[in-house]
Coordinates of C-alpha atoms and ligand atoms in Angstrom, one line a residue:
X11 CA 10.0 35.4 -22.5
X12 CA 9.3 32.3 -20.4
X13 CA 10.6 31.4 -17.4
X14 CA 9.3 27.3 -17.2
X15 CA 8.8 25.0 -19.1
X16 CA 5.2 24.1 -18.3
X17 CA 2.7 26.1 -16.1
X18 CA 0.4 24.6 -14.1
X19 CA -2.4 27.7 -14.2
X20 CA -5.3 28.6 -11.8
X21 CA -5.9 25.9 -9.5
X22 CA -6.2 25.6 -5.7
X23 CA -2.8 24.1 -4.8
X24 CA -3.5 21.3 -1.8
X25 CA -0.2 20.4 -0.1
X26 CA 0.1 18.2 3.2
X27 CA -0.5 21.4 5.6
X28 CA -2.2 24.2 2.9
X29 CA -4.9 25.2 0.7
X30 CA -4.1 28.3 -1.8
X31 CA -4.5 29.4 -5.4
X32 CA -1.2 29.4 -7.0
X33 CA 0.4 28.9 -10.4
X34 CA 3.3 25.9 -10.2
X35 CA 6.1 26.2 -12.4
X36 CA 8.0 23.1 -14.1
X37 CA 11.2 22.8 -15.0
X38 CA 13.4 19.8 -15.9
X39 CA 10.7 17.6 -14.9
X40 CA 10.9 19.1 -11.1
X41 CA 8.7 22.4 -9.6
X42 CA 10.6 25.2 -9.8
X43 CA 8.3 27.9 -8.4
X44 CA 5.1 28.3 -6.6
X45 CA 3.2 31.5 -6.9
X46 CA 0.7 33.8 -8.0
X47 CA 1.6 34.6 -11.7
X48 CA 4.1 32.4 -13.9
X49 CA 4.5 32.5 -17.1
X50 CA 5.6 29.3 -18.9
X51 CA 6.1 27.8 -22.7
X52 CA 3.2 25.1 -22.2
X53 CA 0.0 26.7 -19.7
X54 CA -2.4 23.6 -18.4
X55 CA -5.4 25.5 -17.5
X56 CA -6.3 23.9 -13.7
X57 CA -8.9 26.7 -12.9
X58 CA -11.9 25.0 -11.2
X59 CA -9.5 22.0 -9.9
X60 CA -7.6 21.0 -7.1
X61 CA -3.9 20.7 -7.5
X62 CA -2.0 18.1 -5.9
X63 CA 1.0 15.7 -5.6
X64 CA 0.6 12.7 -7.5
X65 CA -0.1 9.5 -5.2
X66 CA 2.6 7.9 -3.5
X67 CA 1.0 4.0 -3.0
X68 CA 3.3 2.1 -0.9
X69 CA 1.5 -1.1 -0.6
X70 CA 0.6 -2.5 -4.6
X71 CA 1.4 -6.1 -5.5
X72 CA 2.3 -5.9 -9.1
X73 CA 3.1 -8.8 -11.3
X74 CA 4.8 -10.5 -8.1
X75 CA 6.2 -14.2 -8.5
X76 CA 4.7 -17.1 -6.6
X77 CA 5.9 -20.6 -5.8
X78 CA 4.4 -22.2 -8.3
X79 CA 6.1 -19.7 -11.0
X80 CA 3.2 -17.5 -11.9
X81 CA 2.5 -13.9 -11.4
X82 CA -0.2 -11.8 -9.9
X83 CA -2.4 -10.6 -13.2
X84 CA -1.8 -6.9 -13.2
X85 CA 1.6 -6.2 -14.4
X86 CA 3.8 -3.4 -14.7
X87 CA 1.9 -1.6 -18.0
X88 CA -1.5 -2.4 -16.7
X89 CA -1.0 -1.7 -13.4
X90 CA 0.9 1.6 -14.1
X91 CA -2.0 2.3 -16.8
X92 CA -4.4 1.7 -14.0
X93 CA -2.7 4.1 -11.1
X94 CA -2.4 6.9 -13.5
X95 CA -6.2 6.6 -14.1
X96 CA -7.0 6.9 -10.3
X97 CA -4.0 9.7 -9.9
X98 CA -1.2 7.6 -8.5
X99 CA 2.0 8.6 -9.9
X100 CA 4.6 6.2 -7.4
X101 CA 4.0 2.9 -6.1
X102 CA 6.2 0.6 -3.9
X103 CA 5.8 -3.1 -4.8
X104 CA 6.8 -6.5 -4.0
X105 CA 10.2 -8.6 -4.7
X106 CA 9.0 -12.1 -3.3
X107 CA 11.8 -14.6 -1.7
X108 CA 10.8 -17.9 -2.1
X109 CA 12.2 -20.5 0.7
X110 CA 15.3 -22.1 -0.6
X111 CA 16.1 -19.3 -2.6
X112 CA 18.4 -16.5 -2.3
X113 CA 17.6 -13.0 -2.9
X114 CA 20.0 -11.4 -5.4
X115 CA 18.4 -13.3 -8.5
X116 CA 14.6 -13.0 -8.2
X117 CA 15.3 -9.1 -7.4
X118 CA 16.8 -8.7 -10.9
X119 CA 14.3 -10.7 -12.3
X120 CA 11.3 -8.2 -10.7
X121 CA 13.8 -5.2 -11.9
X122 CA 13.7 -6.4 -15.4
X123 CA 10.0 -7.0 -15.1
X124 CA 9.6 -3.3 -13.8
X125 CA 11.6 -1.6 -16.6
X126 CA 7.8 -1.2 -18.7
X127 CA 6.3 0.8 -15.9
X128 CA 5.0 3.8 -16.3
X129 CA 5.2 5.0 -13.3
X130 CA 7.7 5.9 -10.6
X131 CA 8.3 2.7 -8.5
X132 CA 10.4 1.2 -5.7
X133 CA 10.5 -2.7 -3.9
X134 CA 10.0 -4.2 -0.7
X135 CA 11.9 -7.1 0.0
X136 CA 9.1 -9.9 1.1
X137 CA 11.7 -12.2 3.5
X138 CA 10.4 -15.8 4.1
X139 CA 13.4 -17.6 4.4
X140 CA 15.6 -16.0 7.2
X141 CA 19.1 -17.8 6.9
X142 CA 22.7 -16.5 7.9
X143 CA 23.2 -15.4 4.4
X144 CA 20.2 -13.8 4.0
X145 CA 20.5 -11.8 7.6
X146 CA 24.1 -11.1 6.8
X147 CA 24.6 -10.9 3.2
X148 CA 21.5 -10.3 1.5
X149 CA 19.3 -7.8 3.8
X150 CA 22.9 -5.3 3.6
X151 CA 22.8 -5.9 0.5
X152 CA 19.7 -4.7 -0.5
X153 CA 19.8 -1.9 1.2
X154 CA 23.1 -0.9 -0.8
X155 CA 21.0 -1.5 -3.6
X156 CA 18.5 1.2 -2.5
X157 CA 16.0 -1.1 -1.2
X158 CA 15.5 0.1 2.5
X159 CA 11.8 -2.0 3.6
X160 CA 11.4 -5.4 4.3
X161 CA 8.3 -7.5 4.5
X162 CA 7.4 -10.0 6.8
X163 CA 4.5 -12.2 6.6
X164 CA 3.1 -13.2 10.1
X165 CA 1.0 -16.0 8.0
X166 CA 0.2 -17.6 5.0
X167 CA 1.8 -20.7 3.5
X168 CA 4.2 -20.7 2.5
X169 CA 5.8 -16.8 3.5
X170 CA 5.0 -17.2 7.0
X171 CA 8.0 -16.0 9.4
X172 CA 8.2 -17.7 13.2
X173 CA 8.8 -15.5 15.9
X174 CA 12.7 -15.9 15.8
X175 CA 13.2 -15.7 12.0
X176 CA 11.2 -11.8 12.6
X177 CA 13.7 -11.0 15.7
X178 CA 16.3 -12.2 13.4
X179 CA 14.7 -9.5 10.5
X180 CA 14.3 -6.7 12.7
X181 CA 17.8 -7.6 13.8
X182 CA 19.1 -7.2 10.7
X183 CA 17.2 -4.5 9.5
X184 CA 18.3 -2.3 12.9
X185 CA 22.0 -2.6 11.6
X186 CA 21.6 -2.2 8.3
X187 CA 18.9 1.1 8.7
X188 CA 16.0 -0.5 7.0
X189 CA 12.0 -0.2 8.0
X190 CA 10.4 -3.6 8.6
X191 CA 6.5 -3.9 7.3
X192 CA 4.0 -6.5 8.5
X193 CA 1.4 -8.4 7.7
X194 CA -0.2 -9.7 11.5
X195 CA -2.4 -12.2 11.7
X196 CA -1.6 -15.0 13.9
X197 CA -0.7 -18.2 11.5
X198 CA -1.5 -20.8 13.7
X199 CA -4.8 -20.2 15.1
X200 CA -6.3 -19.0 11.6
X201 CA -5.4 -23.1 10.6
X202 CA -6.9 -24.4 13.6
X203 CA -10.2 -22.1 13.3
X204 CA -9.6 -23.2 9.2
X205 CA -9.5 -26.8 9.6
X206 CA -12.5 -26.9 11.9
X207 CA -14.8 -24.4 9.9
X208 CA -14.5 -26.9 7.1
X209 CA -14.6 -30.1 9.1
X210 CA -17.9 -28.6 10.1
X211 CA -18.8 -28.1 6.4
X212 CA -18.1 -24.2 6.5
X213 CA -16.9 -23.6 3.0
X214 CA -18.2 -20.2 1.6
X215 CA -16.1 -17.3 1.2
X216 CA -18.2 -15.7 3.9
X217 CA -15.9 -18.1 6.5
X218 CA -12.7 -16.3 5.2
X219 CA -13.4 -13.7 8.1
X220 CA -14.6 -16.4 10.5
X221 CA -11.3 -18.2 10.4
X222 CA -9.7 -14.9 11.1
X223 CA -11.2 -12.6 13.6
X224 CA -9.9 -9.3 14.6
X225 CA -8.3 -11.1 17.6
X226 CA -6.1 -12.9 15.6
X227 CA -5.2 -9.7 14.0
X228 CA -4.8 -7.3 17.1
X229 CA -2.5 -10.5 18.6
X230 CA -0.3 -10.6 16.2
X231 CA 0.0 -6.5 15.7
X232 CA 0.4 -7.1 19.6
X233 CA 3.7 -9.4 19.2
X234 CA 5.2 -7.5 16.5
X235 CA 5.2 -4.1 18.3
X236 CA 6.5 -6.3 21.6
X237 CA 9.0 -7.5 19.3
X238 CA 10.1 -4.4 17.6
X239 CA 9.9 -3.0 21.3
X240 CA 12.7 -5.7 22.2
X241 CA 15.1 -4.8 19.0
X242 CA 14.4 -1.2 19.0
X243 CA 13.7 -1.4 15.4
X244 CA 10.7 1.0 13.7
X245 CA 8.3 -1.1 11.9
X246 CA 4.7 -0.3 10.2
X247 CA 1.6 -2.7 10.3
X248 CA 0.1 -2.9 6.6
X249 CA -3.8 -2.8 6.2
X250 CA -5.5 -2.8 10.0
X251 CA -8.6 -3.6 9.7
X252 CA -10.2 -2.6 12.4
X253 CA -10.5 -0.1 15.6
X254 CA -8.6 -3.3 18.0
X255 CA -6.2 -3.2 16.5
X256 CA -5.1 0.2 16.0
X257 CA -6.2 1.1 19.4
X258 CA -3.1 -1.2 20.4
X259 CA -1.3 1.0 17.2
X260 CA -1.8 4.0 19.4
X261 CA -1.3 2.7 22.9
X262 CA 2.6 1.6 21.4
X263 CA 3.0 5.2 20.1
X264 CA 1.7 6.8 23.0
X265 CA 4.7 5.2 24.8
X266 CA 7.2 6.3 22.2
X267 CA 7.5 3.0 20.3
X268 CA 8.2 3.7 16.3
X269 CA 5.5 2.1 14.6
X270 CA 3.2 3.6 12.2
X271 CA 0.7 1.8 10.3
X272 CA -1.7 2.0 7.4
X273 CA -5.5 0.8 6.5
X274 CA -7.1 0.8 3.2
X275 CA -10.4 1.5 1.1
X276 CA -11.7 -2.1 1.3
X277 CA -11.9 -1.5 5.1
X278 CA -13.3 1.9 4.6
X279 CA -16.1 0.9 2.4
X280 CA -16.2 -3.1 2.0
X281 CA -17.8 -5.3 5.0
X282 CA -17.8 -9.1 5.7
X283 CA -21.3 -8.9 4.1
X284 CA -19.8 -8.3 0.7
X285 CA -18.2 -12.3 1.4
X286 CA -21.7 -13.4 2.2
X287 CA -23.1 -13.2 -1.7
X288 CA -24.5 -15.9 -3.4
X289 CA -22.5 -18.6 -4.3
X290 CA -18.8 -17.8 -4.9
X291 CA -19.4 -14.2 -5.9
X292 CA -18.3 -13.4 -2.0
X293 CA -14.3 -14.5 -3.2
X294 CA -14.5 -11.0 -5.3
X295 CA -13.9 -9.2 -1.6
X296 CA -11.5 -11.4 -0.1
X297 CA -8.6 -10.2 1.5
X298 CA -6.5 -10.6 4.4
X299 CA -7.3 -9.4 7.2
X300 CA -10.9 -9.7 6.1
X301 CA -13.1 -7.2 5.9
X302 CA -15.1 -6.4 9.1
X303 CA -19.0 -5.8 10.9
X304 CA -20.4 -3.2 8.6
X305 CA -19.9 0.3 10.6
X306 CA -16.7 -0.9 11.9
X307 CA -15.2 1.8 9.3
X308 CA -16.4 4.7 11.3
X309 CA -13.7 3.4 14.0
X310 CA -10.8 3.6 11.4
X311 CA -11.8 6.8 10.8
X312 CA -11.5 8.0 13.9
X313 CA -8.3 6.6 14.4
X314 CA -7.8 7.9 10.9
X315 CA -8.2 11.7 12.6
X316 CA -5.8 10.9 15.2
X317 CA -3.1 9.9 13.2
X318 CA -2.9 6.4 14.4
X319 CA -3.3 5.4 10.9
X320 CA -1.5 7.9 9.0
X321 CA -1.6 5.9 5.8
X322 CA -3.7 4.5 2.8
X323 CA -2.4 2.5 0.6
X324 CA -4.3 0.2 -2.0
X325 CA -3.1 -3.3 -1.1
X326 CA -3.7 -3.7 -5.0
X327 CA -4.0 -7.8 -5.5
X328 CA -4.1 -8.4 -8.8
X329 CA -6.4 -12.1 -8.9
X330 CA -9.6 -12.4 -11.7
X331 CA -12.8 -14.0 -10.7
X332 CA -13.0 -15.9 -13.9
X333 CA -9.3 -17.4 -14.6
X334 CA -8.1 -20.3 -13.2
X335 CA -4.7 -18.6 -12.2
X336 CA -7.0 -15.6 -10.6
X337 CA -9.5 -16.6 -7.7
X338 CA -9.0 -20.0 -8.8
X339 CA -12.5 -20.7 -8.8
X340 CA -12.3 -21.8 -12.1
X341 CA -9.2 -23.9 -11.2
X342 CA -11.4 -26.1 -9.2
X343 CA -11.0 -23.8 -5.5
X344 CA -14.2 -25.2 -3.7
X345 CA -13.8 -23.7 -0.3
X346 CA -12.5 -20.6 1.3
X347 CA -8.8 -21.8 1.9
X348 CA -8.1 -22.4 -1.4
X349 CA -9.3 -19.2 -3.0
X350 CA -6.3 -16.3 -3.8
X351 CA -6.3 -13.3 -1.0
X352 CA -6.6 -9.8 -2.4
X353 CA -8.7 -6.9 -4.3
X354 CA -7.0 -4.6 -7.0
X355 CA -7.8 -1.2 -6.0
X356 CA -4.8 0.7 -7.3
X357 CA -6.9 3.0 -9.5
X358 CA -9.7 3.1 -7.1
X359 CA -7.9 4.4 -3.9
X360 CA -7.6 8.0 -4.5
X361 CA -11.1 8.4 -5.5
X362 CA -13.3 6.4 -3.0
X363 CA -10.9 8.0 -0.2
X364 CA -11.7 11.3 -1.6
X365 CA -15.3 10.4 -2.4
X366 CA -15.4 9.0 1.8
X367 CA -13.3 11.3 3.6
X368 CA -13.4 14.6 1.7
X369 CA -16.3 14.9 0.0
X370 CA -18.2 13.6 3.4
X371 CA -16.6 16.0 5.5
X372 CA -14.7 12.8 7.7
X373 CA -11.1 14.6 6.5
X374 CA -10.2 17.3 4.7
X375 CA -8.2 18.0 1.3
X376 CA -5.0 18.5 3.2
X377 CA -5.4 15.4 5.2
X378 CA -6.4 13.0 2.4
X379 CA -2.8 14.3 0.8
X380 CA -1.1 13.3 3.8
X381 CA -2.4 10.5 3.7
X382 CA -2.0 9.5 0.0
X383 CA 0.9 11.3 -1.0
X384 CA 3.1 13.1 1.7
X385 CA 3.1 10.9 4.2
X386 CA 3.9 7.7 2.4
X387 CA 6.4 9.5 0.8
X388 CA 8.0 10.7 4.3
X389 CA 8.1 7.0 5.7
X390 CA 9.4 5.5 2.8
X391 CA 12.3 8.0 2.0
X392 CA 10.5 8.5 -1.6
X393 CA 12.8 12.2 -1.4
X394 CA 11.6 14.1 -3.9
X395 CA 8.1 13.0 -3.7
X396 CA 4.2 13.5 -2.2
X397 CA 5.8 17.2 -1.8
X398 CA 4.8 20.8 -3.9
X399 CA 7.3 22.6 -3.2
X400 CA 10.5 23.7 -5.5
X401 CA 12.8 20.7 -5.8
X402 CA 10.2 18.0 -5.7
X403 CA 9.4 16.1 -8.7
X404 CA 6.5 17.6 -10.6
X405 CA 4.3 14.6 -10.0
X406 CA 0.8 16.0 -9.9
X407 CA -2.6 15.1 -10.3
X408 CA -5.4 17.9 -11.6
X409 CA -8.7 17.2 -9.4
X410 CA -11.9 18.0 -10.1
X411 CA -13.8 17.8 -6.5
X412 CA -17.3 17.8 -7.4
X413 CA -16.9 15.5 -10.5
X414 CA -19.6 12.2 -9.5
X415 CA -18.5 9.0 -11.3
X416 CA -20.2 5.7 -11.3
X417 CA -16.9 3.1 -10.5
X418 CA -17.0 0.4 -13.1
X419 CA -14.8 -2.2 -13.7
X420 CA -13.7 -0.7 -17.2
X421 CA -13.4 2.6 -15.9
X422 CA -10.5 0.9 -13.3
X423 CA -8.2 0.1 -16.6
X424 CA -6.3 -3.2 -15.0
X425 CA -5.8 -6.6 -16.2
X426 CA -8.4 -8.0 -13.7
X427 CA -12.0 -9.2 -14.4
X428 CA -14.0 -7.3 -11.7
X429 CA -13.4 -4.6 -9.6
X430 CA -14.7 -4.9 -6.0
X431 CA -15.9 -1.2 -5.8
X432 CA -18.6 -2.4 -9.3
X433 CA -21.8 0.7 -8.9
X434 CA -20.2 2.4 -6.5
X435 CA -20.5 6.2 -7.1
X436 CA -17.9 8.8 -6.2
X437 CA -17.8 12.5 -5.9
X438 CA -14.4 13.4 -6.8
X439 CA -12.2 12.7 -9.8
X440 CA -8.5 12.9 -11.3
X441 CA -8.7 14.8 -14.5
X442 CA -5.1 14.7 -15.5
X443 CA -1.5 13.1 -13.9
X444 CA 1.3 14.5 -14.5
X445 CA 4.8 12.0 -13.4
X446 CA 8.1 14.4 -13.6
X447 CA 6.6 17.1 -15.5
X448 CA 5.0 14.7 -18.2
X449 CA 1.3 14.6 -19.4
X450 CA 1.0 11.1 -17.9
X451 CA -3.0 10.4 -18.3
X452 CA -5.5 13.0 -19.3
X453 CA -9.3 12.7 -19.2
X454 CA -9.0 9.1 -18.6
X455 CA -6.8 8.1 -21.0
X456 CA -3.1 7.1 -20.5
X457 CA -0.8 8.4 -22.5
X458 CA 2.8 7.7 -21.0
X459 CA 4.8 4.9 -22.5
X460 CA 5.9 1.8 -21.4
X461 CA 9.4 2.3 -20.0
X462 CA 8.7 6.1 -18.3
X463 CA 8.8 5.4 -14.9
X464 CA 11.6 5.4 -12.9
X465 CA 13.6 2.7 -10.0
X466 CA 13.9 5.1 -7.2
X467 CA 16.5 4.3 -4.9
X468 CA 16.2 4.8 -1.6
X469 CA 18.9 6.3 1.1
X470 CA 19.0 6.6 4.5
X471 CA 16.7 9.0 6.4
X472 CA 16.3 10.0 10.2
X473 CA 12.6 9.0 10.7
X474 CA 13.9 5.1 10.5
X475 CA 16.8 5.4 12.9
X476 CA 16.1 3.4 16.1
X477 CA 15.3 5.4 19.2
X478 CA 18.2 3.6 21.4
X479 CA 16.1 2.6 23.8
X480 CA 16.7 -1.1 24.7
X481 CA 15.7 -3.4 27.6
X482 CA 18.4 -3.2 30.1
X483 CA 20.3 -1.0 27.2
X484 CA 21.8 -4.8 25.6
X485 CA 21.5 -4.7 22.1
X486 CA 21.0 -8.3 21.3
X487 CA 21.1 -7.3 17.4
X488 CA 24.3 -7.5 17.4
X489 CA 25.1 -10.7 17.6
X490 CA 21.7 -12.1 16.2
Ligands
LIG503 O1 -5.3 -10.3 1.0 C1 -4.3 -9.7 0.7 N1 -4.1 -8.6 1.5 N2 -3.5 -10.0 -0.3 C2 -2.4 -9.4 -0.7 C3 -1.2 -9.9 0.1 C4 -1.1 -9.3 1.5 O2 -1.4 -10.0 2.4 O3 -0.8 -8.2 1.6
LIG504 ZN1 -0.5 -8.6 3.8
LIG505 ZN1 -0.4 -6.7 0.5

C-alpha cells in the first residue's frame, strides 16, 4: 500500500531556516508529508542531493512588447525551457504599458502570449503613462485581476516616470494594496553625462557605466524611499548594484521604512571591465545599473548577510549579440546609447549564486533558499510557493552540491546568442525540477510541455499593508 503519489527519497531537505534528511511526499501535485520513511507509487532516488524548493525569480523579462512592436527574444517556451535547466520553477515577468495606451488590452495580449509557459508565472504591471484612468481604473483593476506589483521606471526613454506621476503610483497602489518595484537611476543626469561622453567622442560600451555612476543610482534609490516615506506605501528597489546604494537600503529600514530590495548575479560576478573588451564585444555585459569596480561584489555580499538585500533575482533580458533586433549592433547601434540594456541569466542564477555564495562559504544552503526561493515568494504573495512544507506546491529542484560545470552558452538553453557567464565554472548543479509534482527537467533535458505552467493570481497579504505612519498623519493618497 502507498500512501503518495511520488516520493521524493533520501536527500538532505534545505528549507529557508533547516537542513535535514527527510523523505517528501507528493500528492495532487502539492507535499503532503515530510519525514523519515514514506512510501509512495513513484520513488525518485535523491540520496547524495540536496532537496529544495524550486526557484521563485521575480524579476525575468520574458517575450515583453516594446514601442516599436517587437519582443524581447526569449519567450515563454524558451525561457521556461531555460529556468527549468537552472532550477527555476516560478517567475514574475513584465506586462509593458506603452504611453497612450491603456492597460486592459496589452495585459491580455502578454496572458495569451504566457499560456505556452512551462512554468508557473505571474506579471508586474510596468506603468509609464500615469493618467486618471490608469490611477483610478486600471491600477484597481489589475489588482482584481490578481496582479498585485507595479513597476516604475525612474529612467529610460520612453518608460520613465517624473516624480509626480510615481507619488501618483504609490498613491494608487496604497489604496488599492499593491507593492510598487523600481528601477532608480536618475533619468536626467545619465542624458546630460550621455550627451557629453559622446560629444567628447566616448562611444564604447565601456561608457555605459560612465554615463551612469553609482551616484545616480543611490540618488534616485534615495528619492524613491523619500517618496514611499511620504505615501506610506512599501516598495522594493530591483537590481542594486552596489554597497551605496544599499547602505541607504538599510539606513530606511533601520528607521522602519518598508522597502526591501534585490541585486543580481551580474553584480555578483560581472565588473565594468567585462564592458571594456575589444570592440563591441563589451555590449554582451550591459545592463542597467551597470556593472561596478571589480571587488565591489564583496560589499553586496555583506549587505547580502545582513539582509539588506534579501533577494536575487535574474533580471533575465533576453537581447542577442548578433541580431539586429538583439544588441542592435547589427542594426547599425554605433555607440553606447543605442545598444539594448540587459543580460539573460534566468538559467544561470541559481547556479553561479550557489557556485559564489555556497560553495565559497559567503552563505549558506539555507540562505541561498531564502534568497532564491522563500523569500521572493514571501514578498510577492506567490502562497503556496519557495516553501517545503505540507500544502505547498511540490516545486522542487534535486541539487547536486559538488557537481563542477563549465557555463556555456548551450548549456543556458535560451533563445539568445551568448551568454554573459561563457567559461565560467560552477560548483553546484540542478539535477532534476520538479513544477507541482511533475518531472519538469531531468539531467538537463526539459521535458514539460508547452502549456504546463500556471497564471498565479495573487491576493492580498499583510507584509504589503502600509505601516500608517504618515507626515503629520494626512494621507494625501487619498485624493491624489
Ligand atoms: O539593463 C537592464 N536591467 N535591462 C532590463 C530592464 C530593466 O531595467 O530592468
Ligand atoms: Zn530595471
Ligand atoms: Zn529588469
Amino acid at each position: 500500500m502507498t500512501d503518495y503519489d511520488v516520493v521524493i527519497r533520501g536527500g538532505t531537505v534545505v528549507t529557508a531556516t533547516d537542513q535535514f534528511k527527510a523523505d517528501i511526499g507528493i500528492g495532487d501535485g502539492r507535499i503532503q508529508a515530510v519525514a523519515e520513511t514514506l512510501k509512495g507509487a513513484r520513488q525518485i532516488d535523491a540520496s547524495g542531493l540536496l532537496v529544495m524548493p524550486g526557484g521563485v525569480d521575480t524579476h525575468c523579462h520574458i517575450e515583453q512588447l516594446r514601442v516599436d512592436g517587437t519582443a524581447d527574444e526569449d519567450g515563454f517556451i524558451t525561457a521556461s525551457t531555460s529556468a527549468l535547466i537552472g532550477g527555476t520553477t516560478t517567475a514574475i515577468t513584465f506586462s509593458a504599458q506603452f504611453k497612450g495606451h491603456p492597460i486592459g488590452p496589452s495585459l491580455a495580449e502578454y496572458h495569451r502570449r504566457a499560456g505556452s509557459a512551462m512554468i508557473d508565472y505571474s506579471f508586474h504591471q510596468i506603468i509609464t503613462d500615469v493618467t486618471d484612468a490608469v490611477i483610478h481604473k486600471e491600477i484597481p483593476a489589475l489588482v482584481a485581476a490578481g496582479i498585485r506589483s507595479l513597476k516604475v521606471f525612474m529612467t529610460y526613454d520612453p518608460l520613465h516616470v517624473d516624480d509626480r506621476g510615481l507619488l501618483r503610483v504609490l498613491a494608487a497602489a496604497r489604496r488599492a494594496g499593491a507593492l510598487v518595484t523600481l528601477h532608480c537611476e536618475n533619468y536626467e543626469a545619465i542624458r546630460w553625462r550621455t550627451e557629453a561622453l559622446l560629444a567628447a567622442g566616448h562611444t564604447a560600451p565601456k561608457y555605459h557605466a560612465w554615463a551612469r555612476p553609482e551616484v545616480v543610482e543611490r540618488e534616485a534609490a534615495y528619492r524613491a524611499i523619500a517618496l514611499a516615506e511620504l505615501v506610506d506605501q512599501p516598495i522594493q528597489i530591483f537590481h542594486v548594484s552596489c554597497t551605496e546604494v544599499a547602505e541607504e537600503i538599510a539606513r530606511a529600514q533601520a528607521r522602519g521604512v518598508k522597502v526591501w530590495a534585490e541585486t543580481c548575479p551580474q553584480y555578483l560576478v560581472l565588473s565594468a571591465d567585462d564592458m571594456d573588451r575589444p570592440g563591441f564585444e563589451g555590449a554582451k555585459f550591459m545592463c542597467s545599473p551597470a556593472p561596478r569596480e571589480k571587488g565591489a561584489a564583496e560589499g553586496l555580499w555583506a549587505q547580502i548577510r545582513r539582509g539588506t538585500l534579501d533577494i536575487v533575482s535574474s533580471d533575465h533580458s533576453g537581447f542577442s549579440f548578433g541580431t539586429a533586433q538583439g544588441k542592435g549592433i547589427a542594426g547599425g547601434a554605433n555607440n553606447f546609447r543605442d545598444i539594448a540594456n540587459g543580460v539573460p541569466g534566468v538559467a544561470a542564477r541559481l547556479p553561479l549564486l550557489f557556485s559564489e555564495g555556497v560553495a565559497r562559504g559567503r552563505i549558506d544552503a539555507s540562505e541561498f533558499v531564502r534568497l532564491t526561493a522563500y523569500n521572493p515568494a514571501r514578498l510577492f504573495g506567490l502562497t503556496g510557493k519557495g516553501r517545503i512544507v505540507p500544502g505547498a506546491d511540490a516545486d522542487l529542484v534535486l541539487w547536486d552540491p559538488s557537481k563542477k560545470v563549465t557555463l556555456t552558452n548551450t548549456i543556458m538553453q535560451h533563445n539568445i546568442d551568448y551568454t554573459p557567464y561563457e567559461g565560467m565554472e560552477v560548483t553546484g548543479w540542478p539535477v532534476m525540477t520538479l513544477l507541482r509534482g511533475q518531472i519538469a527537467m531531468r539531467d538537463d533535458k526539459v521535458e514539460a510541455k508547452p502549456g504546463s505552467g500556471r497564471f498565479i493570481p495573487r491576493g492580498p497579504y499583510d507584509l504589503i499593508k502600509p505601516t500608517g505612519r504618515l507626515p503629520n498623519g494626512f494621507d494625501a493618497s487619498a485624493f491624489a
